[in-house]
PDB file of C-alpha atoms in Angstrom:
ATOM      1  CA  UNK A 892      27.112 101.820 118.790  1.00  0.00           C
ATOM      2  CA  UNK A 893      27.210  99.306 116.619  1.00  0.00           C
ATOM      3  CA  UNK A 894      27.168  99.607 113.014  1.00  0.00           C
ATOM      4  CA  UNK A 895      25.078  97.228 111.192  1.00  0.00           C
ATOM      5  CA  UNK A 896      26.403  94.765 108.642  1.00  0.00           C
ATOM      6  CA  UNK A 897      24.875  95.489 104.779  1.00  0.00           C
ATOM      7  CA  UNK A 898      23.603  92.696 103.438  1.00  0.00           C
ATOM      8  CA  UNK A 899      22.678  93.291 100.271  1.00  0.00           C
ATOM      9  CA  UNK A 900      26.633  93.064  98.609  1.00  0.00           C
ATOM     10  CA  UNK A 901      27.751  95.177  95.490  1.00  0.00           C
ATOM     11  CA  UNK A 902      30.444  94.479  93.272  1.00  0.00           C
ATOM     12  CA  UNK A 903      33.850  95.363  94.374  1.00  0.00           C
ATOM     13  CA  UNK A 904      37.646  95.093  93.642  1.00  0.00           C
ATOM     14  CA  UNK A 905      40.341  93.713  96.351  1.00  0.00           C
ATOM     15  CA  UNK A 906      43.974  95.424  95.720  1.00  0.00           C
ATOM     16  CA  UNK A 907      45.482  92.511  98.201  1.00  0.00           C
ATOM     17  CA  UNK A 908      48.938  94.538  98.018  1.00  0.00           C
ATOM     18  CA  UNK A 909      51.969  93.142 101.298  1.00  0.00           C
ATOM     19  CA  UNK A 910      53.737  96.258 101.418  1.00  0.00           C
ATOM     20  CA  UNK A 911      53.996  99.715  99.406  1.00  0.00           C
ATOM     21  CA  UNK A 912      55.786 102.540  99.967  1.00  0.00           C
ATOM     22  CA  UNK A 913      53.381 105.106 101.392  1.00  0.00           C
ATOM     23  CA  UNK A 914      54.394 107.553  98.090  1.00  0.00           C
ATOM     24  CA  UNK A 915      53.108 104.481  95.582  1.00  0.00           C
ATOM     25  CA  UNK A 916      49.810 104.105  97.988  1.00  0.00           C
ATOM     26  CA  UNK A 917      48.936 107.660  97.838  1.00  0.00           C
ATOM     27  CA  UNK A 918      49.712 108.251  94.569  1.00  0.00           C
ATOM     28  CA  UNK A 919      47.766 104.665  93.527  1.00  0.00           C
ATOM     29  CA  UNK A 920      44.899 106.046  95.554  1.00  0.00           C
ATOM     30  CA  UNK A 921      44.759 109.225  93.625  1.00  0.00           C
ATOM     31  CA  UNK A 922      44.409 107.166  90.554  1.00  0.00           C
ATOM     32  CA  UNK A 923      41.974 105.654  91.339  1.00  0.00           C
ATOM     33  CA  UNK A 924      40.442 108.164  92.749  1.00  0.00           C
ATOM     34  CA  UNK A 925      39.696 110.393  89.166  1.00  0.00           C
ATOM     35  CA  UNK A 926      38.933 107.195  87.219  1.00  0.00           C
ATOM     36  CA  UNK A 927      36.198 106.018  89.999  1.00  0.00           C
ATOM     37  CA  UNK A 928      34.826 109.829  90.189  1.00  0.00           C
ATOM     38  CA  UNK A 929      35.181 109.564  85.533  1.00  0.00           C
ATOM     39  CA  UNK A 930      33.409 106.331  85.429  1.00  0.00           C
ATOM     40  CA  UNK A 931      36.486 104.511  83.871  1.00  0.00           C
ATOM     41  CA  UNK A 932      36.092 102.915  87.287  1.00  0.00           C
ATOM     42  CA  UNK A 933      32.532 101.596  87.314  1.00  0.00           C
ATOM     43  CA  UNK A 934      32.911  99.972  91.180  1.00  0.00           C
ATOM     44  CA  UNK A 935      34.536 100.724  94.222  1.00  0.00           C
ATOM     45  CA  UNK A 936      37.852  99.991  95.499  1.00  0.00           C
ATOM     46  CA  UNK A 937      39.552  98.258  98.861  1.00  0.00           C
ATOM     47  CA  UNK A 938      43.395  98.238  99.228  1.00  0.00           C
ATOM     48  CA  UNK A 939      44.389  96.376 101.680  1.00  0.00           C
ATOM     49  CA  UNK A 940      48.292  96.670 102.695  1.00  0.00           C
ATOM     50  CA  UNK A 941      50.715  97.548 105.284  1.00  0.00           C
ATOM     51  CA  UNK A 942      53.623 100.297 104.600  1.00  0.00           C
ATOM     52  CA  UNK A 943      57.392  99.971 105.185  1.00  0.00           C
ATOM     53  CA  UNK A 944      58.315 102.711 108.269  1.00  0.00           C
ATOM     54  CA  UNK A 945      56.783 106.209 107.436  1.00  0.00           C
ATOM     55  CA  UNK A 946      55.134 109.622 109.573  1.00  0.00           C
ATOM     56  CA  UNK A 947      52.314 111.064 107.709  1.00  0.00           C
ATOM     57  CA  UNK A 948      50.959 114.680 108.325  1.00  0.00           C
ATOM     58  CA  UNK A 949      47.013 115.108 108.239  1.00  0.00           C
ATOM     59  CA  UNK A 950      45.317 118.436 107.338  1.00  0.00           C
ATOM     60  CA  UNK A 951      45.623 119.739 110.497  1.00  0.00           C
ATOM     61  CA  UNK A 952      50.013 119.150 110.323  1.00  0.00           C
ATOM     62  CA  UNK A 953      51.183 117.787 113.323  1.00  0.00           C
ATOM     63  CA  UNK A 954      54.805 118.078 112.816  1.00  0.00           C
ATOM     64  CA  UNK A 955      54.474 120.151 116.328  1.00  0.00           C
ATOM     65  CA  UNK A 956      53.635 116.837 117.846  1.00  0.00           C
ATOM     66  CA  UNK A 957      57.475 115.433 117.098  1.00  0.00           C
ATOM     67  CA  UNK A 958      58.945 114.670 119.993  1.00  0.00           C
ATOM     68  CA  UNK A 959      62.170 113.892 118.638  1.00  0.00           C
ATOM     69  CA  UNK A 960      64.197 115.773 116.027  1.00  0.00           C
ATOM     70  CA  UNK A 961      63.415 115.573 112.641  1.00  0.00           C
ATOM     71  CA  UNK A 962      67.181 114.681 111.552  1.00  0.00           C
ATOM     72  CA  UNK A 963      66.972 111.407 113.935  1.00  0.00           C
ATOM     73  CA  UNK A 964      65.010 109.859 111.446  1.00  0.00           C
ATOM     74  CA  UNK A 965      66.222 110.861 108.309  1.00  0.00           C
ATOM     75  CA  UNK A 966      69.423 109.037 109.877  1.00  0.00           C
ATOM     76  CA  UNK A 967      66.566 105.547 110.145  1.00  0.00           C
ATOM     77  CA  UNK A 968      65.284 106.787 106.632  1.00  0.00           C
ATOM     78  CA  UNK A 969      62.109 107.290 108.083  1.00  0.00           C
ATOM     79  CA  UNK A 970      60.115 110.040 105.746  1.00  0.00           C
ATOM     80  CA  UNK A 971      57.814 112.741 106.637  1.00  0.00           C
ATOM     81  CA  UNK A 972      54.983 112.892 104.323  1.00  0.00           C
ATOM     82  CA  UNK A 973      52.515 115.605 104.461  1.00  0.00           C
ATOM     83  CA  UNK A 974      49.113 114.092 103.064  1.00  0.00           C
ATOM     84  CA  UNK A 975      45.144 115.200 102.336  1.00  0.00           C
ATOM     85  CA  UNK A 976      43.477 113.336 105.200  1.00  0.00           C
ATOM     86  CA  UNK A 977      41.893 114.554 108.054  1.00  0.00           C
ATOM     87  CA  UNK A 978      43.636 114.178 111.333  1.00  0.00           C
ATOM     88  CA  UNK A 979      46.916 114.560 112.873  1.00  0.00           C
ATOM     89  CA  UNK A 980      50.800 112.832 112.668  1.00  0.00           C
ATOM     90  CA  UNK A 981      50.642 109.324 112.469  1.00  0.00           C
ATOM     91  CA  UNK A 982      53.128 106.361 111.932  1.00  0.00           C
ATOM     92  CA  UNK A 983      52.876 103.488 110.152  1.00  0.00           C
ATOM     93  CA  UNK A 984      54.846 100.226 109.731  1.00  0.00           C
ATOM     94  CA  UNK A 985      54.999  96.244 108.770  1.00  0.00           C
ATOM     95  CA  UNK A 986      52.755  94.510 111.519  1.00  0.00           C
ATOM     96  CA  UNK A 987      50.315  97.346 110.821  1.00  0.00           C
ATOM     97  CA  UNK A 988      46.986  96.778 109.192  1.00  0.00           C
ATOM     98  CA  UNK A 989      45.795  99.629 106.317  1.00  0.00           C
ATOM     99  CA  UNK A 990      42.883  99.430 104.777  1.00  0.00           C
ATOM    100  CA  UNK A 991      41.650 102.013 101.732  1.00  0.00           C
ATOM    101  CA  UNK A 992      38.549 102.027 100.675  1.00  0.00           C
ATOM    102  CA  UNK A 993      38.041 103.671  97.126  1.00  0.00           C
ATOM    103  CA  UNK A 994      34.374 104.022  97.822  1.00  0.00           C
ATOM    104  CA  UNK A 995      31.577 106.604  95.770  1.00  0.00           C
ATOM    105  CA  UNK A 996      29.910 107.575  99.077  1.00  0.00           C
ATOM    106  CA  UNK A 997      26.694 108.888  97.791  1.00  0.00           C
ATOM    107  CA  UNK A 998      25.859 105.998  95.077  1.00  0.00           C
ATOM    108  CA  UNK A 999      26.659 103.732  98.451  1.00  0.00           C
ATOM    109  CA  UNK A1000      24.385 105.301 100.603  1.00  0.00           C
ATOM    110  CA  UNK A1001      27.055 106.696 103.253  1.00  0.00           C
ATOM    111  CA  UNK A1002      27.239 110.191 104.155  1.00  0.00           C
ATOM    112  CA  UNK A1003      30.894 110.952 105.812  1.00  0.00           C
ATOM    113  CA  UNK A1004      30.388 109.949 109.412  1.00  0.00           C
ATOM    114  CA  UNK A1005      28.220 106.740 109.602  1.00  0.00           C
ATOM    115  CA  UNK A1006      30.894 105.223 106.564  1.00  0.00           C
ATOM    116  CA  UNK A1007      33.997 106.632 109.302  1.00  0.00           C
ATOM    117  CA  UNK A1008      31.373 104.865 112.064  1.00  0.00           C
ATOM    118  CA  UNK A1009      31.742 101.422 109.417  1.00  0.00           C
ATOM    119  CA  UNK A1010      35.889 101.722 109.231  1.00  0.00           C
ATOM    120  CA  UNK A1011      35.731 101.872 113.212  1.00  0.00           C
ATOM    121  CA  UNK A1012      33.554  98.883 113.535  1.00  0.00           C
ATOM    122  CA  UNK A1013      35.559  96.906 110.734  1.00  0.00           C
ATOM    123  CA  UNK A1014      39.078  97.210 113.304  1.00  0.00           C
ATOM    124  CA  UNK A1015      36.083  96.298 116.329  1.00  0.00           C
ATOM    125  CA  UNK A1016      35.242  93.217 114.432  1.00  0.00           C
ATOM    126  CA  UNK A1017      38.874  91.918 113.693  1.00  0.00           C
ATOM    127  CA  UNK A1018      40.081  92.355 116.606  1.00  0.00           C
ATOM    128  CA  UNK A1019      37.192  90.639 118.776  1.00  0.00           C
ATOM    129  CA  UNK A1020      38.010  87.887 116.563  1.00  0.00           C
ATOM    130  CA  UNK A1021      41.332  87.916 118.284  1.00  0.00           C
ATOM    131  CA  UNK A1022      39.645  88.057 121.446  1.00  0.00           C
ATOM    132  CA  UNK A1023      40.524  91.787 122.156  1.00  0.00           C
ATOM    133  CA  UNK A1024      37.393  93.958 123.509  1.00  0.00           C
ATOM    134  CA  UNK A1025      37.655  97.004 121.864  1.00  0.00           C
ATOM    135  CA  UNK A1026      35.757 100.394 121.368  1.00  0.00           C
ATOM    136  CA  UNK A1027      35.431 104.009 120.188  1.00  0.00           C
ATOM    137  CA  UNK A1028      36.258 106.819 122.656  1.00  0.00           C
ATOM    138  CA  UNK A1029      35.214 110.831 122.788  1.00  0.00           C
ATOM    139  CA  UNK A1030      39.015 111.495 122.285  1.00  0.00           C
ATOM    140  CA  UNK A1031      39.469 110.783 118.795  1.00  0.00           C
ATOM    141  CA  UNK A1032      38.721 108.468 116.176  1.00  0.00           C
ATOM    142  CA  UNK A1033      39.672 104.993 116.037  1.00  0.00           C
ATOM    143  CA  UNK A1034      39.468 102.090 118.411  1.00  0.00           C
ATOM    144  CA  UNK A1035      40.755 101.621 121.384  1.00  0.00           C
ATOM    145  CA  UNK A1036      41.209  99.332 124.408  1.00  0.00           C
ATOM    146  CA  UNK A1037      41.680 100.205 128.198  1.00  0.00           C
ATOM    147  CA  UNK A1038      42.300 103.884 127.206  1.00  0.00           C
ATOM    148  CA  UNK A1039      44.888 103.090 124.683  1.00  0.00           C
ATOM    149  CA  UNK A1040      44.592 103.627 121.214  1.00  0.00           C
ATOM    150  CA  UNK A1041      44.349 100.421 118.826  1.00  0.00           C
ATOM    151  CA  UNK A1042      43.992 101.060 115.320  1.00  0.00           C
ATOM    152  CA  UNK A1043      43.983 105.539 113.554  1.00  0.00           C
ATOM    153  CA  UNK A1044      41.542 106.751 111.534  1.00  0.00           C
ATOM    154  CA  UNK A1045      41.683 109.242 108.755  1.00  0.00           C
ATOM    155  CA  UNK A1046      40.044 109.964 105.417  1.00  0.00           C
ATOM    156  CA  UNK A1047      39.079 112.691 102.493  1.00  0.00           C
ATOM    157  CA  UNK A1048      36.412 113.125 100.627  1.00  0.00           C
ATOM    158  CA  UNK A1049      37.162 113.935  96.681  1.00  0.00           C
ATOM    159  CA  UNK A1050      34.376 114.055  94.258  1.00  0.00           C
ATOM    160  CA  UNK A1051      32.035 112.010  96.910  1.00  0.00           C
ATOM    161  CA  UNK A1052      34.873 109.378  96.579  1.00  0.00           C
ATOM    162  CA  UNK A1053      36.359 107.888  99.506  1.00  0.00           C
ATOM    163  CA  UNK A1054      40.414 107.881  99.909  1.00  0.00           C
ATOM    164  CA  UNK A1055      42.768 106.954 102.602  1.00  0.00           C
ATOM    165  CA  UNK A1056      41.186 104.953 105.258  1.00  0.00           C
ATOM    166  CA  UNK A1057      42.217 103.200 108.426  1.00  0.00           C
ATOM    167  CA  UNK A1058      45.647 101.713 110.169  1.00  0.00           C
ATOM    168  CA  UNK A1059      44.592  98.699 112.646  1.00  0.00           C
ATOM    169  CA  UNK A1060      48.082  97.956 114.374  1.00  0.00           C
ATOM    170  CA  UNK A1061      48.825  94.028 114.912  1.00  0.00           C
ATOM    171  CA  UNK A1062      52.196  93.171 115.361  1.00  0.00           C
ATOM    172  CA  UNK A1063      54.062  96.584 114.521  1.00  0.00           C
ATOM    173  CA  UNK A1064      56.669  97.776 116.473  1.00  0.00           C
ATOM    174  CA  UNK A1065      55.164 100.150 118.854  1.00  0.00           C
ATOM    175  CA  UNK A1066      58.329 102.399 119.834  1.00  0.00           C
ATOM    176  CA  UNK A1067      57.873 104.473 116.459  1.00  0.00           C
ATOM    177  CA  UNK A1068      54.850 105.698 117.690  1.00  0.00           C
ATOM    178  CA  UNK A1069      56.789 106.912 121.302  1.00  0.00           C
ATOM    179  CA  UNK A1070      58.494 109.908 118.886  1.00  0.00           C
ATOM    180  CA  UNK A1071      54.809 111.790 118.568  1.00  0.00           C
ATOM    181  CA  UNK A1072      51.914 112.592 120.288  1.00  0.00           C
ATOM    182  CA  UNK A1073      49.707 110.323 118.054  1.00  0.00           C
ATOM    183  CA  UNK A1074      47.360 111.485 116.491  1.00  0.00           C
ATOM    184  CA  UNK A1075      47.350 115.308 118.321  1.00  0.00           C
ATOM    185  CA  UNK A1076      46.785 113.527 121.465  1.00  0.00           C
ATOM    186  CA  UNK A1077      49.465 114.120 124.440  1.00  0.00           C
ATOM    187  CA  UNK A1078      49.903 110.913 126.893  1.00  0.00           C
ATOM    188  CA  UNK A1079      48.078 108.845 124.335  1.00  0.00           C
ATOM    189  CA  UNK A1080      49.742 104.618 124.255  1.00  0.00           C
ATOM    190  CA  UNK A1081      49.274 102.996 121.413  1.00  0.00           C
ATOM    191  CA  UNK A1082      49.010  99.229 121.751  1.00  0.00           C
ATOM    192  CA  UNK A1083      48.642  96.449 119.369  1.00  0.00           C
ATOM    193  CA  UNK A1084      47.162  93.349 119.556  1.00  0.00           C
ATOM    194  CA  UNK A1085      49.960  91.318 119.521  1.00  0.00           C
ATOM    195  CA  UNK A1086      50.565  93.417 122.554  1.00  0.00           C
ATOM    196  CA  UNK A1087      47.090  92.778 123.916  1.00  0.00           C
ATOM    197  CA  UNK A1088      47.051  89.290 123.331  1.00  0.00           C
ATOM    198  CA  UNK A1089      50.286  89.113 125.291  1.00  0.00           C
ATOM    199  CA  UNK A1090      50.658  86.011 122.198  1.00  0.00           C
ATOM    200  CA  UNK A1091      52.271  85.711 118.948  1.00  0.00           C
ATOM    201  CA  UNK A1092      50.352  86.763 115.885  1.00  0.00           C
ATOM    202  CA  UNK A1093      50.255  85.503 112.284  1.00  0.00           C
ATOM    203  CA  UNK A1094      49.510  89.287 109.947  1.00  0.00           C
ATOM    204  CA  UNK A1095      48.478  87.086 107.236  1.00  0.00           C
ATOM    205  CA  UNK A1096      45.317  85.793 109.695  1.00  0.00           C
ATOM    206  CA  UNK A1097      44.622  89.517 110.421  1.00  0.00           C
ATOM    207  CA  UNK A1098      44.357  90.719 107.233  1.00  0.00           C
ATOM    208  CA  UNK A1099      41.738  87.435 106.500  1.00  0.00           C
ATOM    209  CA  UNK A1100      40.078  88.815 109.014  1.00  0.00           C
ATOM    210  CA  UNK A1101      40.049  92.664 107.937  1.00  0.00           C
ATOM    211  CA  UNK A1102      39.378  91.370 104.471  1.00  0.00           C
ATOM    212  CA  UNK A1103      35.688  89.365 105.578  1.00  0.00           C
ATOM    213  CA  UNK A1104      34.290  92.226 108.200  1.00  0.00           C
ATOM    214  CA  UNK A1105      35.512  94.480 105.502  1.00  0.00           C
ATOM    215  CA  UNK A1106      33.360  92.939 102.734  1.00  0.00           C
ATOM    216  CA  UNK A1107      30.866  92.820 105.270  1.00  0.00           C
ATOM    217  CA  UNK A1108      30.369  96.171 107.151  1.00  0.00           C
ATOM    218  CA  UNK A1109      30.665  98.315 103.933  1.00  0.00           C
ATOM    219  CA  UNK A1110      28.422  95.781 101.961  1.00  0.00           C
ATOM    220  CA  UNK A1111      31.209  94.427  99.018  1.00  0.00           C
ATOM    221  CA  UNK A1112      31.789  91.850  97.237  1.00  0.00           C
ATOM    222  CA  UNK A1113      35.628  92.146  96.976  1.00  0.00           C
ATOM    223  CA  UNK A1114      37.059  90.522  93.530  1.00  0.00           C
ATOM    224  CA  UNK A1115      40.735  90.286  93.821  1.00  0.00           C
ATOM    225  CA  UNK A1116      43.079  92.164  90.837  1.00  0.00           C
ATOM    226  CA  UNK A1117      45.655  93.275  89.881  1.00  0.00           C
ATOM    227  CA  UNK A1118      47.056  96.893  90.545  1.00  0.00           C
ATOM    228  CA  UNK A1119      46.146  98.748  87.630  1.00  0.00           C
ATOM    229  CA  UNK A1120      41.956  97.463  86.992  1.00  0.00           C
TER     230      UNK A1120
END
């Protein structure tokens, strides 16, 4: 399946943030969703960032898929945060390109399933820019390389507005993924663009690629703004 890019672009806003604490990012998303729904914000927003180390639990929970003692995470200062997105437990950390599209789906003409496929397409095209052939897999949403998971997706929709999004492993430390059954899938190995290419990658180049494909696939003309548009 190949999700076509949208030829007609709508105005959108870009928040390109180097690193942001997960809870702060969640609060930012909630405020943007509320503003978009209330009409105080008249266009969609794409947030691109990286997170300090954190585990998040989706609506299905996932603490049962943590394979190390919670005390070990506390000693390392890694929080576990329950949230409202779909999916199970996952890890975020530096070197992972995280995209949060705050999109009013009805006005943009998106159905939830096609929107999720579009987010997968962004990661597939980004991986291809670095010589990695990623694809979808029937086992779980996201993108995969030779049976290993490269990027994850979990979204939520409130008042027709999407939030949460995708996480593409670029140069992230993969060790913490070994402390869970990623996305609730036992025996699944996570990978990264760096591991698949065997090269030292420039995270800035990965982020530029993500932004380029986000604009094309979602049909957004992204104008940079500060965190509070």
